[in-house]
């Protein structure tokens, strides 16, 4: 195990640039072909080589920043594979990520002079979010709230001219700006997690408030956030309030000047309102308007096909979706689109199983081992 | 849900799918920072994912519509919508196809089909589609009966039916309470509970009064152009949550004197409730006519027409009372007003007492004390004294 290089005297939670010190062969491209299970196995083998991993629970651990990054990747992939229980089991020995052996000070020979936590912020975020996928959303919310408090405290210190931990170390202007930017983006990421968790808990009032409060930190996402809030109200059934939010979106779009993405957003919102008023014809027209500007837009294509079904045009709808999958499988072999396809196959004929098999074959050769075959409903 | 008949091989296949509103696909964001081992990879994957929101990939609620996964629940007052598809699974052309859809409940059989005429011919691999809608008005077992008749190319007439059973459940629990005011007004408190498994947006809860009453609803707070609901931001009702709505009913002047108002059972009106769920899925219910038992007033009723809320100390004030003869006979009455010794010189709520009515024929005296309260204030110091 090679010691990593000591780069600078940053304090808590500012992970070092690890690319320089990466000792083992884990290149991110292993994950780009979506063979996540294979990637998970690889992390397992590498961690074992590190002296951790399978069968080593309970023994004294020796962490490095690299090994922690490997753990982070492993846990992230388990989460992406929806293997939440496995992830929970494996993260459990880390406690609340503030055990002494997770600090630089614990390894004075390996990281001489360095202080603070070795745990990547992204790992803390994952650790906080995990309980909600295991039916313990309140615990996730509590952990996220703690993270938020820390981010706010650090930002306050930085804004007051202190270092992140409140000490009087002077930072250069460049470092201060860099640190402020980093912690602001971390804060808004935590707030997104909190809002998502509240939505999962069906606490719509708080979820809406939280999404709303992200706008001040990420003003360039105003249109997306307001539209998202509108969709939440549509899910509740409060069409009037949704329309008010969509009007705010239109105003925001007008203020920032017309961008194609904004026009798309406004049209999509309009389509959802039409849907909520049982006007599938209008909804289909709005989605089609989007396709005039952006013919490859996968959401507009999928949604237009869905509208066709509600208008009694099964064959047309199927034809549209099938055509898309054949033309551009990379874009359209998505869980949601495939689910819609298989649902329509079942409605169309008794020979739906054959068609689903054909789909599965098409998917298998493209998607790697991470694909969730449940959406093909072959059982 | 699918219970089909005898196993003859048919050339046509009938499939049915309930069309509840679609749902929005939700993502599970997994992110990292550039400094982490995966670098930009996780973000790249999320950007490439067609179902994420571009520019705000951490936003969980996407825009991609997903068709309903299963039949789900259906509640009284909702609209049952269904896709009915008849597909020619064979290699021959089929003629004279008639598709009928009926809904059978415990009390009636309703025809749901949009068209009642036969389709002349159906080629192989083609289908006949229909979407039916029906507002469900009964609780309990419903059976969708689909019947298909057709003629093969050899002239053989064939027929089959499929039955799809489903239960209609009760969505709301409604309890009502009446409160009688000292005047002729009646207050109705309607307690509504959501007994479904999803949140409900209460779009409208109104009381349609019977002929005899005018109604004022007391569920909005004045202010703004429309007035805000008394429930504030909580515009929706979570499963098992309850809400109370308040209405004030005043009998119309022409009915105020009628015997029915004063005694016995009166019909007050009915509640009209409209709610919405996912993506505007609508439900509507009306209660039956709500009835109220009038409080017993005896032979004579004393009620108040006009009384001020607040009066100044040591200043006379006017009240207007109404005396109603609730009996079957004519009465000769004498009115006597007795001073009470209002001993509490400190102000606050004072009771009006001391009215006596004597029926001169029967020599019976009716005493009316504590008929109303007024708030007495000291006009000099602007405080209650």
XYZ file of C-alpha atoms in Angstrom:
764
model
C 0.000 0.000 0.000
C 1.621 3.191 -1.221
C 1.180 6.350 0.778
C -0.652 9.043 -1.115
C 0.962 12.357 -1.661
C 0.282 15.103 0.752
C -0.948 17.962 -1.369
C -1.942 20.838 0.892
C -3.145 21.865 4.279
C -6.827 22.063 3.513
C -8.980 21.253 6.440
C -11.929 18.967 7.070
C -13.718 17.343 4.193
C -11.687 18.806 1.418
C -10.535 15.641 -0.221
C -7.172 15.668 -1.850
C -6.769 15.403 -5.568
C -6.633 11.664 -5.714
C -5.776 11.202 -9.368
C -2.151 11.781 -8.546
C -2.069 9.124 -5.886
C -4.202 6.402 -7.420
C -2.278 3.240 -6.730
C -4.597 0.588 -8.037
C -6.107 -0.166 -11.389
C -9.595 1.186 -11.104
C -10.284 3.376 -14.058
C -13.718 5.015 -14.237
C -14.201 3.752 -17.792
C -14.917 0.327 -16.315
C -18.271 1.783 -15.374
C -19.072 3.575 -18.599
C -20.270 0.456 -20.373
C -22.816 0.012 -17.582
C -21.381 -3.295 -16.467
C -21.877 -2.185 -12.944
C -22.045 -5.599 -11.401
C -18.653 -6.358 -12.865
C -17.442 -3.018 -11.553
C -18.788 -3.827 -8.087
C -16.910 -7.118 -8.151
C -13.761 -5.301 -9.153
C -14.040 -2.925 -6.199
C -14.493 -5.946 -3.956
C -11.282 -7.532 -5.203
C -9.334 -4.304 -4.955
C -10.550 -3.668 -1.419
C -9.555 -7.185 -0.437
C -6.122 -6.460 -1.815
C -6.184 -3.382 0.401
C -6.732 -5.600 3.393
C -10.458 -4.841 3.629
C -13.576 -6.135 2.025
C -15.101 -9.576 2.139
C -14.856 -11.384 5.404
C -12.819 -8.667 7.032
C -15.552 -7.022 9.103
C -14.570 -6.620 12.736
C -10.853 -6.627 12.068
C -8.826 -3.518 12.506
C -9.107 -1.434 9.405
C -6.504 0.677 7.790
C -8.091 3.264 5.577
C -6.577 5.496 2.977
C -8.186 8.134 0.823
C -7.945 5.700 -2.075
C -9.602 2.845 -0.247
C -12.384 5.176 0.842
C -12.923 6.248 -2.748
C -13.159 2.573 -3.688
C -15.758 2.069 -0.976
C -17.641 5.091 -2.252
C -17.690 3.750 -5.800
C -18.776 0.316 -4.585
C -21.627 1.740 -2.486
C -22.730 4.097 -5.268
C -22.941 1.258 -7.752
C -24.860 -0.934 -5.309
C -27.308 1.952 -4.948
C -27.574 2.382 -8.723
C -28.317 -1.339 -8.959
C -31.056 -0.823 -6.322
C -29.240 -3.254 -3.993
C -29.983 -1.031 -1.027
C -29.800 -3.691 1.644
C -26.353 -4.763 0.510
C -25.245 -1.145 0.564
C -26.635 -0.670 4.056
C -24.894 -3.801 5.347
C -21.562 -2.696 3.935
C -21.731 0.916 5.111
C -22.838 -0.036 8.609
C -19.320 -0.733 9.996
C -18.399 2.859 9.103
C -20.838 4.130 11.730
C -21.637 7.777 11.217
C -18.393 8.315 9.264
C -16.670 10.164 12.116
C -14.784 7.312 13.719
C -11.188 8.108 14.630
C -9.690 5.793 12.001
C -11.339 7.862 9.286
C -9.237 10.913 10.095
C -5.803 11.820 8.746
C -4.496 12.295 12.278
C -4.918 8.564 12.863
C -2.242 7.805 10.273
C 0.577 10.239 11.125
C 3.225 8.253 9.269
C 1.143 7.976 6.115
C -0.235 11.528 6.090
C 2.215 13.544 8.167
C 0.844 16.929 9.174
C -2.539 16.488 7.599
C -5.719 17.072 9.571
C -9.389 16.355 9.063
C -11.701 13.718 7.681
C -10.700 11.401 4.848
C -14.290 10.588 3.977
C -15.379 12.041 0.621
C -18.336 14.407 0.893
C -20.160 12.376 -1.753
C -19.892 9.336 0.509
C -21.433 11.265 3.389
C -24.272 12.282 1.099
C -24.836 8.689 0.004
C -24.752 7.535 3.615
C -27.388 10.143 4.468
C -29.679 9.283 1.553
C -29.572 5.484 1.898
C -32.151 4.979 4.702
C -34.977 6.449 2.596
C -34.616 3.590 0.103
C -35.013 1.173 3.017
C -38.305 2.620 4.267
C -36.589 4.796 6.896
C -37.025 8.244 5.373
C -37.052 10.094 8.694
C -33.551 8.813 9.428
C -32.390 9.992 6.021
C -33.921 13.373 6.673
C -32.168 13.663 10.044
C -28.791 12.790 8.525
C -29.316 15.198 5.623
C -30.283 17.912 8.054
C -26.986 17.449 9.910
C -25.104 17.693 6.625
C -26.977 20.864 5.771
C -26.105 22.404 9.128
C -22.408 21.662 8.599
C -22.458 23.178 5.101
C -24.147 26.326 6.419
C -21.626 26.618 9.269
C -18.672 26.258 6.934
C -20.140 28.799 4.510
C -20.652 31.226 7.378
C -17.015 30.833 8.429
C -15.788 31.396 4.890
C -17.984 34.442 4.443
C -16.626 35.890 7.688
C -13.095 35.596 6.379
C -12.151 32.552 8.442
C -11.120 29.114 7.287
C -13.719 26.390 6.867
C -13.331 25.106 10.410
C -13.551 28.580 11.888
C -9.852 28.954 12.568
C -7.924 32.098 11.685
C -5.860 30.560 8.883
C -5.854 32.986 6.025
C -6.822 31.696 2.644
C -5.844 33.306 -0.616
C -8.616 35.051 -2.509
C -8.552 32.290 -5.085
C -8.784 29.531 -2.505
C -11.566 31.315 -0.659
C -13.605 31.752 -3.823
C -12.986 28.136 -4.754
C -14.029 26.942 -1.331
C -17.165 29.115 -1.282
C -18.192 27.766 -4.672
C -17.590 24.204 -3.543
C -19.563 24.477 -0.335
C -22.455 26.322 -1.995
C -22.805 23.539 -4.543
C -22.625 20.988 -1.725
C -25.350 22.818 0.152
C -27.704 22.855 -2.808
C -26.968 19.177 -3.491
C -27.938 18.359 0.113
C -31.091 20.423 -0.252
C -32.040 18.531 -3.398
C -31.648 15.308 -1.426
C -33.818 16.648 1.360
C -36.530 17.789 -1.038
C -36.457 14.434 -2.856
C -36.739 12.607 0.458
C -39.698 14.740 1.538
C -41.357 13.991 -1.790
C -40.821 10.284 -1.195
C -42.476 10.728 2.213
C -45.380 12.503 0.468
C -44.818 15.583 2.609
C -45.699 17.816 -0.304
C -45.870 21.120 1.565
C -42.304 20.804 2.901
C -40.986 19.300 -0.328
C -42.269 22.288 -2.296
C -40.775 24.738 0.210
C -37.403 22.995 0.038
C -37.273 22.907 -3.771
C -38.261 26.565 -3.739
C -35.449 27.488 -1.392
C -32.860 25.917 -3.723
C -33.557 28.641 -6.292
C -31.584 31.249 -4.359
C -28.492 29.004 -4.486
C -28.991 27.793 -8.038
C -30.769 30.630 -9.853
C -29.915 29.138 -13.246
C -32.149 26.188 -12.335
C -35.140 28.382 -11.581
C -37.139 27.219 -14.592
C -36.550 23.539 -13.869
C -37.339 23.902 -10.164
C -40.550 25.880 -10.665
C -41.689 23.389 -13.323
C -40.896 20.513 -10.974
C -42.971 22.142 -8.237
C -45.816 22.562 -10.740
C -45.664 18.862 -11.482
C -45.879 18.076 -7.772
C -49.125 20.036 -7.564
C -50.431 18.144 -10.578
C -49.666 14.908 -8.767
C -51.689 16.096 -5.781
C -54.544 17.113 -8.092
C -54.277 20.861 -7.467
C -54.312 21.914 -11.106
C -54.920 25.600 -10.354
C -51.789 26.009 -8.214
C -49.779 24.046 -10.784
C -50.928 26.505 -13.446
C -49.782 29.427 -11.295
C -46.307 27.919 -11.031
C -46.204 27.273 -14.767
C -47.115 30.935 -15.322
C -44.150 31.892 -13.110
C -42.018 29.664 -15.335
C -43.215 31.534 -18.416
C -42.360 34.858 -16.773
C -38.907 33.573 -15.789
C -38.308 32.383 -19.364
C -39.301 35.749 -20.781
C -36.920 37.556 -18.448
C -33.878 35.510 -19.411
C -34.562 35.745 -23.122
C -35.750 32.921 -25.313
C -33.753 29.738 -25.315
C -34.947 26.597 -27.059
C -34.779 24.681 -23.781
C -37.112 27.206 -22.191
C -39.627 27.043 -25.012
C -39.577 23.268 -24.644
C -40.171 23.578 -20.908
C -43.166 25.864 -21.354
C -44.694 23.525 -23.945
C -44.171 20.461 -21.746
C -45.831 22.217 -18.814
C -48.745 23.159 -21.012
C -49.058 19.551 -22.114
C -49.217 18.329 -18.514
C -51.969 20.800 -17.700
C -53.966 19.599 -20.732
C -53.475 16.036 -19.538
C -54.797 16.989 -16.122
C -57.863 18.475 -17.765
C -58.471 15.223 -19.689
C -57.594 16.944 -22.932
C -55.334 14.318 -24.484
C -55.650 15.857 -27.934
C -54.228 19.161 -26.738
C -51.542 17.374 -24.738
C -50.518 15.405 -27.829
C -50.411 18.647 -29.825
C -48.121 20.306 -27.264
C -45.728 17.344 -27.172
C -45.713 17.370 -30.980
C -44.806 21.088 -30.920
C -41.738 20.170 -28.872
C -40.816 17.524 -31.437
C -40.967 20.104 -34.227
C -38.108 21.941 -32.514
C -36.337 18.873 -31.144
C -37.324 15.748 -33.090
C -35.125 13.489 -31.010
C -36.484 14.598 -27.643
C -37.072 11.250 -25.916
C -39.507 12.549 -23.311
C -41.717 14.318 -25.871
C -41.681 11.240 -28.097
C -42.597 8.891 -25.282
C -45.268 11.195 -23.918
C -46.836 11.814 -27.343
C -47.120 8.041 -27.789
C -48.744 7.717 -24.353
C -51.346 10.339 -25.336
C -52.132 8.379 -28.489
C -53.032 5.372 -26.388
C -55.487 7.395 -24.313
C -57.009 8.608 -27.578
C -57.674 5.015 -28.631
C -54.811 4.732 -31.106
C -52.934 1.696 -29.866
C -51.334 0.655 -33.148
C -50.139 4.155 -33.915
C -48.725 4.547 -30.423
C -46.905 1.215 -30.616
C -45.565 2.035 -34.042
C -44.148 5.326 -32.808
C -42.391 3.844 -29.790
C -41.078 0.787 -31.636
C -39.725 3.002 -34.389
C -37.861 5.132 -31.866
C -36.302 2.150 -30.115
C -35.101 0.699 -33.405
C -33.683 3.970 -34.722
C -31.901 5.056 -31.590
C -31.602 2.257 -29.057
C -28.937 4.094 -27.092
C -31.441 6.813 -26.277
C -34.655 4.851 -25.999
C -33.747 1.642 -24.226
C -34.855 3.212 -20.997
C -36.828 1.507 -18.254
C -39.834 3.780 -18.648
C -40.090 3.527 -22.444
C -39.673 -0.238 -22.345
C -42.295 -0.548 -19.658
C -44.740 1.395 -21.808
C -43.898 -0.790 -24.797
C -44.440 -4.060 -22.981
C -47.696 -2.770 -21.479
C -48.942 -1.976 -24.942
C -47.788 -5.350 -26.298
C -49.921 -7.022 -23.645
C -52.895 -4.978 -24.712
C -52.341 -5.634 -28.380
C -52.330 -9.361 -28.686
C -51.849 -12.742 -27.150
C -48.498 -13.043 -28.810
C -46.974 -10.356 -26.627
C -44.459 -12.731 -25.035
C -42.647 -13.209 -28.327
C -42.308 -9.502 -28.807
C -41.031 -9.002 -25.274
C -38.392 -11.687 -25.823
C -37.215 -9.908 -28.933
C -36.960 -6.699 -26.956
C -34.955 -8.392 -24.231
C -32.470 -9.676 -26.758
C -32.074 -6.204 -28.207
C -31.490 -4.819 -24.738
C -29.100 -7.514 -23.586
C -26.550 -6.864 -26.259
C -26.510 -3.142 -25.556
C -27.085 -2.449 -21.955
C -24.499 -4.293 -19.920
C -25.339 -6.213 -16.797
C -26.985 -3.369 -14.951
C -30.258 -3.326 -16.857
C -33.372 -3.789 -14.776
C -35.180 -6.532 -16.687
C -38.232 -6.264 -14.448
C -39.578 -3.530 -16.692
C -40.000 -6.097 -19.443
C -42.492 -8.017 -17.304
C -41.444 -11.393 -18.542
C -42.567 -13.201 -15.437
C -59.451 -9.638 -13.159
C -59.816 -11.630 -16.352
C -62.336 -14.470 -16.259
C -63.008 -15.832 -19.724
C -65.535 -18.331 -21.008
C -65.359 -21.758 -22.670
C -62.164 -22.686 -24.442
C -63.152 -22.441 -28.107
C -60.364 -21.216 -30.350
C -61.385 -17.809 -31.593
C -59.942 -15.826 -34.465
C -60.265 -12.612 -32.538
C -58.723 -11.757 -29.176
C -60.217 -9.218 -26.791
C -58.015 -7.306 -24.384
C -58.987 -4.732 -21.825
C -56.846 -2.220 -19.964
C -58.024 0.253 -17.361
C -56.847 3.747 -18.217
C -56.099 5.524 -14.978
C -53.945 8.597 -15.503
C -50.267 7.928 -16.241
C -47.626 8.579 -13.598
C -44.436 10.609 -13.776
C -41.222 8.597 -13.693
C -38.956 9.295 -10.703
C -35.193 9.053 -10.803
C -32.758 8.028 -8.130
C -29.874 10.493 -8.404
C -26.411 9.136 -7.604
C -23.805 11.841 -7.917
C -20.229 12.594 -7.039
C -17.801 15.458 -7.381
C -15.078 15.834 -9.998
C -12.456 15.193 -7.338
C -13.933 11.751 -6.572
C -12.790 8.586 -8.280
C -15.571 8.374 -10.881
C -14.840 11.969 -11.878
C -17.480 13.303 -14.219
C -18.828 9.838 -15.017
C -21.848 9.805 -12.719
C -22.905 13.242 -13.880
C -22.410 12.194 -17.485
C -24.578 9.124 -16.980
C -27.309 11.273 -15.479
C -27.094 13.796 -18.317
C -27.384 10.990 -20.867
C -30.319 9.375 -19.079
C -33.378 10.403 -21.112
C -35.593 10.654 -18.052
C -33.626 13.206 -16.038
C -34.345 16.927 -16.096
C -31.648 18.584 -18.146
C -29.793 21.190 -16.139
C -31.224 19.917 -12.853
C -30.444 16.216 -12.938
C -30.763 15.845 -9.150
C -34.472 16.645 -9.402
C -36.243 13.392 -8.694
C -39.629 13.993 -10.319
C -39.114 13.756 -14.058
C -41.340 14.443 -17.063
C -41.507 10.980 -18.563
C -45.006 9.469 -18.489
C -45.447 5.840 -17.513
C -48.617 3.886 -18.256
C -50.581 2.449 -15.296
C -48.960 -0.636 -13.830
C -52.076 -2.395 -12.583
C -55.816 -1.953 -12.185
C -55.449 -0.008 -8.951
C -58.386 1.022 -6.773
C -61.570 2.628 -7.961
C -63.819 4.756 -5.798
C -67.422 5.860 -5.889
C -67.701 9.119 -7.829
C -64.650 8.486 -9.985
C -64.729 7.801 -13.698
C -63.943 4.286 -14.879
C -62.066 4.537 -18.175
C -60.949 1.539 -20.109
C -59.306 0.650 -23.393
C -61.013 -2.196 -25.214
C -59.091 -3.757 -28.046
C -60.217 -6.541 -30.375
C -57.310 -7.955 -32.363
C -57.453 -10.282 -35.359
C -54.947 -12.961 -34.349
C -55.695 -15.131 -37.342
C -54.605 -15.144 -40.971
C -58.081 -14.741 -42.422
C -60.222 -11.676 -42.941
C -63.046 -11.529 -40.413
C -66.398 -9.896 -41.164
C -69.292 -8.196 -39.378
C -67.623 -7.656 -36.045
C -69.811 -6.260 -33.315
C -68.199 -5.333 -29.998
C -70.404 -4.527 -27.057
C -69.368 -3.409 -23.608
C -71.795 -3.406 -20.708
C -71.344 -2.669 -17.054
C -73.253 -4.917 -14.708
C -73.852 -3.869 -11.112
C -76.034 -5.396 -8.438
C -78.900 -3.129 -9.484
C -78.556 -2.438 -13.201
C -76.899 -3.123 -16.511
C -75.560 -0.177 -18.495
C -74.376 -0.060 -22.060
C -70.999 1.633 -22.359
C -70.052 1.187 -26.027
C -69.514 4.297 -28.088
C -70.868 2.763 -31.264
C -73.465 0.070 -31.669
C -72.876 -0.723 -35.319
C -70.837 -3.604 -36.667
C -67.474 -3.179 -38.354
C -67.629 -4.576 -41.886
C -64.296 -6.335 -41.957
C -61.106 -6.758 -39.984
C -57.906 -7.824 -41.711
C -55.299 -10.043 -40.027
C -53.126 -8.208 -37.463
C -55.571 -5.282 -37.391
C -57.604 -4.213 -34.417
C -60.774 -2.426 -33.385
C -60.209 0.038 -30.558
C -62.586 1.737 -28.206
C -62.119 3.795 -25.067
C -65.101 3.808 -22.730
C -65.777 6.148 -19.812
C -68.318 5.750 -17.063
C -68.856 7.734 -13.871
C -69.242 5.150 -11.155
C -72.376 5.750 -9.101
C -72.595 2.599 -6.993
C -70.396 0.902 -4.449
C -69.576 -2.789 -4.605
C -69.103 -5.363 -7.309
C -69.089 -4.226 -10.909
C -68.617 -6.492 -13.886
C -67.462 -5.246 -17.258
C -69.004 -7.593 -19.792
C -67.452 -7.480 -23.264
C -69.181 -9.413 -26.000
C -67.747 -9.951 -29.476
C -69.659 -11.436 -32.375
C -68.161 -11.966 -35.818
C -68.402 -13.976 -39.018
C -65.488 -16.006 -40.405
C -64.627 -15.902 -44.104
C -66.431 -19.233 -44.474
C -69.656 -17.693 -43.210
C -69.568 -19.236 -39.726
C -71.028 -16.941 -37.081
C -69.074 -16.963 -33.826
C -69.517 -15.249 -30.493
C -67.649 -14.961 -27.208
C -67.810 -12.939 -24.004
C -65.282 -11.920 -21.403
C -66.028 -10.777 -17.875
C -63.895 -8.435 -15.833
C -64.860 -7.999 -12.210
C -63.842 -5.130 -9.982
C -64.868 -3.578 -6.679
C -65.877 0.021 -6.198
C -64.927 1.327 -2.790
C -66.101 4.195 -0.667
C -63.758 7.201 -0.838
C -65.037 9.531 1.872
C -66.521 9.343 5.302
C -68.881 12.272 5.894
C -70.282 13.192 9.306
C -72.514 16.190 9.933
C -73.376 18.132 13.058
C -75.882 20.910 13.491
C -75.571 23.849 15.867
C -78.513 26.122 16.579
C -77.825 29.777 17.160
C -79.963 32.071 19.297
C -81.286 33.565 16.093
C -82.913 31.455 13.409
C -79.533 30.559 11.967
C -78.324 26.990 11.858
C -74.663 26.116 11.552
C -73.660 22.936 9.789
C -70.305 21.339 10.472
C -69.390 18.744 7.863
C -66.538 16.447 8.790
C -64.960 14.815 5.761
C -62.398 12.033 5.967
C -60.307 10.694 3.090
C -60.521 6.900 3.363
C -58.567 6.148 0.192
C -54.852 5.390 -0.039
C -53.784 8.528 -1.918
C -53.858 12.222 -1.132
C -56.942 14.080 -2.360
C -57.195 17.656 -3.478
C -60.586 18.994 -2.385
C -61.564 21.160 -5.303
C -65.041 22.015 -4.096
C -67.063 21.286 -0.998
C -70.305 23.205 -1.133
C -73.678 22.998 0.498
C -76.669 23.219 -1.800
C -79.430 24.457 0.468
C -82.980 23.249 0.302
C -85.732 25.655 -0.766
C -86.179 27.082 2.677
C -82.652 28.251 3.363
C -79.965 30.584 2.151
C -76.425 29.429 2.796
C -73.170 31.225 3.507
C -70.024 29.142 3.415
C -67.479 29.917 6.089
C -64.403 28.226 4.646
C -62.515 31.060 3.081
C -60.644 33.891 4.712
C -61.359 37.259 3.148
C -58.425 38.903 1.449
C -56.878 38.812 -1.988
C -59.019 38.450 -5.081
C -60.341 35.000 -4.328
C -59.920 34.679 -0.621
C -57.674 32.073 0.895
C -58.976 28.772 2.140
C -59.126 28.360 5.907
C -56.904 25.325 5.461
C -54.046 27.499 4.228
C -51.239 25.717 2.400
C -52.536 22.254 3.162
C -54.712 22.186 0.089
C -54.890 18.420 0.047
C -56.129 15.721 2.374
C -53.740 12.873 3.151
C -55.165 9.353 3.540
C -57.099 9.051 6.808
C -56.970 12.818 7.402
C -60.162 14.658 8.291
C -61.312 18.185 7.616
C -64.215 20.219 8.933
C -66.207 22.568 6.744
C -68.576 25.121 8.216
C -71.755 26.573 6.715
C -74.312 29.014 8.013
C -77.905 28.512 7.013
C -80.565 31.142 7.428
C -84.192 30.463 6.660
C -85.593 32.626 3.900
C -88.019 35.256 5.203
C -91.049 33.630 3.603
C -90.309 30.361 5.389
C -89.195 31.726 8.696
C -92.657 31.589 10.191
C -93.704 28.215 8.813
C -94.409 25.500 11.290
C -91.918 23.180 9.661
C -89.058 25.466 10.506
C -89.909 25.616 14.117
C -90.749 22.049 14.848
C -89.723 18.582 13.796
C -87.564 17.435 10.956
C -86.468 19.833 8.267
C -84.485 19.180 5.153
C -81.451 21.448 5.145
C -79.735 20.680 1.836
C -77.022 18.449 0.473
C -73.254 18.533 0.256
C -71.626 18.559 -3.172
C -68.024 17.355 -3.080
C -65.552 17.400 -5.975
C -62.015 16.116 -5.530
C -58.989 15.430 -7.675
C -56.061 13.059 -7.400
C -53.059 12.190 -9.564
C -52.838 14.335 -12.719
C -56.381 15.596 -12.333
C -58.198 12.281 -11.897
C -61.634 13.524 -10.823
C -64.221 12.309 -8.361
C -67.601 13.743 -7.419
C -70.137 12.885 -4.765
C -73.310 14.358 -3.409
C -74.723 13.390 -0.068
C -78.394 12.639 0.321
C -80.570 15.451 1.713
C -79.330 16.334 5.185
C -81.992 16.567 7.825
C -82.165 18.430 11.027
C -84.395 17.946 13.993
C -85.503 21.335 15.274
C -85.018 21.868 18.979
C -88.238 21.757 20.972
C -89.453 25.241 21.771
C -92.647 24.436 23.561
C -95.760 26.514 22.972
C -94.090 29.906 22.807
C -90.760 30.749 21.264
C -88.743 33.833 22.025
C -85.988 34.546 19.555
C -83.749 37.478 18.891
C -83.898 39.479 15.717
C -81.382 42.159 16.522
C -78.932 42.701 19.349
C -75.646 44.615 19.428
C -72.465 42.685 20.247
C -71.009 45.374 22.404
C -72.704 48.080 24.461
C -71.421 51.010 26.480
C -71.747 51.076 30.219
C -74.762 52.927 31.585
C -76.137 53.618 28.167
C -79.431 52.187 27.083
C -79.423 49.935 24.037
C -82.122 48.356 21.897
C -82.811 44.737 21.252
C -85.509 43.331 19.036
C -87.164 40.101 20.048
C -89.592 37.989 18.173
C -92.301 36.075 19.918
C -93.714 33.167 17.991
C -96.781 31.201 18.842
C -95.763 27.594 18.265
C -98.978 26.036 19.440
C -102.144 25.159 17.590
C -104.315 27.741 19.244
C -104.495 31.522 19.381
C -102.882 33.113 22.366
C -103.401 36.258 24.342
C -100.087 37.315 25.813
C -98.892 39.985 28.247
C -95.301 41.122 28.274
C -93.581 42.142 31.505
C -89.961 43.217 31.853
C -88.314 42.909 35.217
C -85.165 44.613 36.219
C -82.503 42.363 37.515
C -79.891 43.607 39.799
C -76.910 43.596 37.478
C -74.514 43.558 40.303
C -71.300 43.016 38.350
C -70.121 46.535 37.783
C -67.047 45.194 36.082
C -67.928 44.808 32.448
C -67.445 41.835 30.248
C -70.224 39.611 29.053
C -73.579 40.403 30.571
C -76.638 38.323 30.344
C -80.021 39.718 29.387
C -82.676 38.372 31.648
C -86.005 39.215 33.115
C -88.537 38.794 30.343
C -91.854 37.285 31.334
C -94.686 36.295 29.077
C -98.035 35.365 30.573
C -100.681 33.447 28.721
C -103.750 35.202 30.045
C -106.140 32.385 29.178
C -104.296 29.555 30.794
C -102.783 31.800 33.435
C -99.402 30.304 32.578
C -96.215 32.348 32.814
C -93.207 31.694 30.660
C -89.905 32.988 32.010
C -87.098 34.013 29.741
C -83.784 34.595 31.399
C -80.352 34.549 29.813
C -81.813 34.972 26.371
C -78.629 36.554 25.076
C -75.336 38.078 26.068
C -73.872 41.483 25.346
C -70.403 42.706 25.959
C -70.414 45.808 28.168
C -67.593 48.260 27.726
C -66.687 51.475 29.440
C -66.915 54.223 26.835
C -64.626 56.618 28.678
C -61.417 54.650 28.873
C -61.971 52.416 25.830
C -61.395 49.350 27.970
C -63.696 46.812 29.420
C -64.348 48.008 32.909
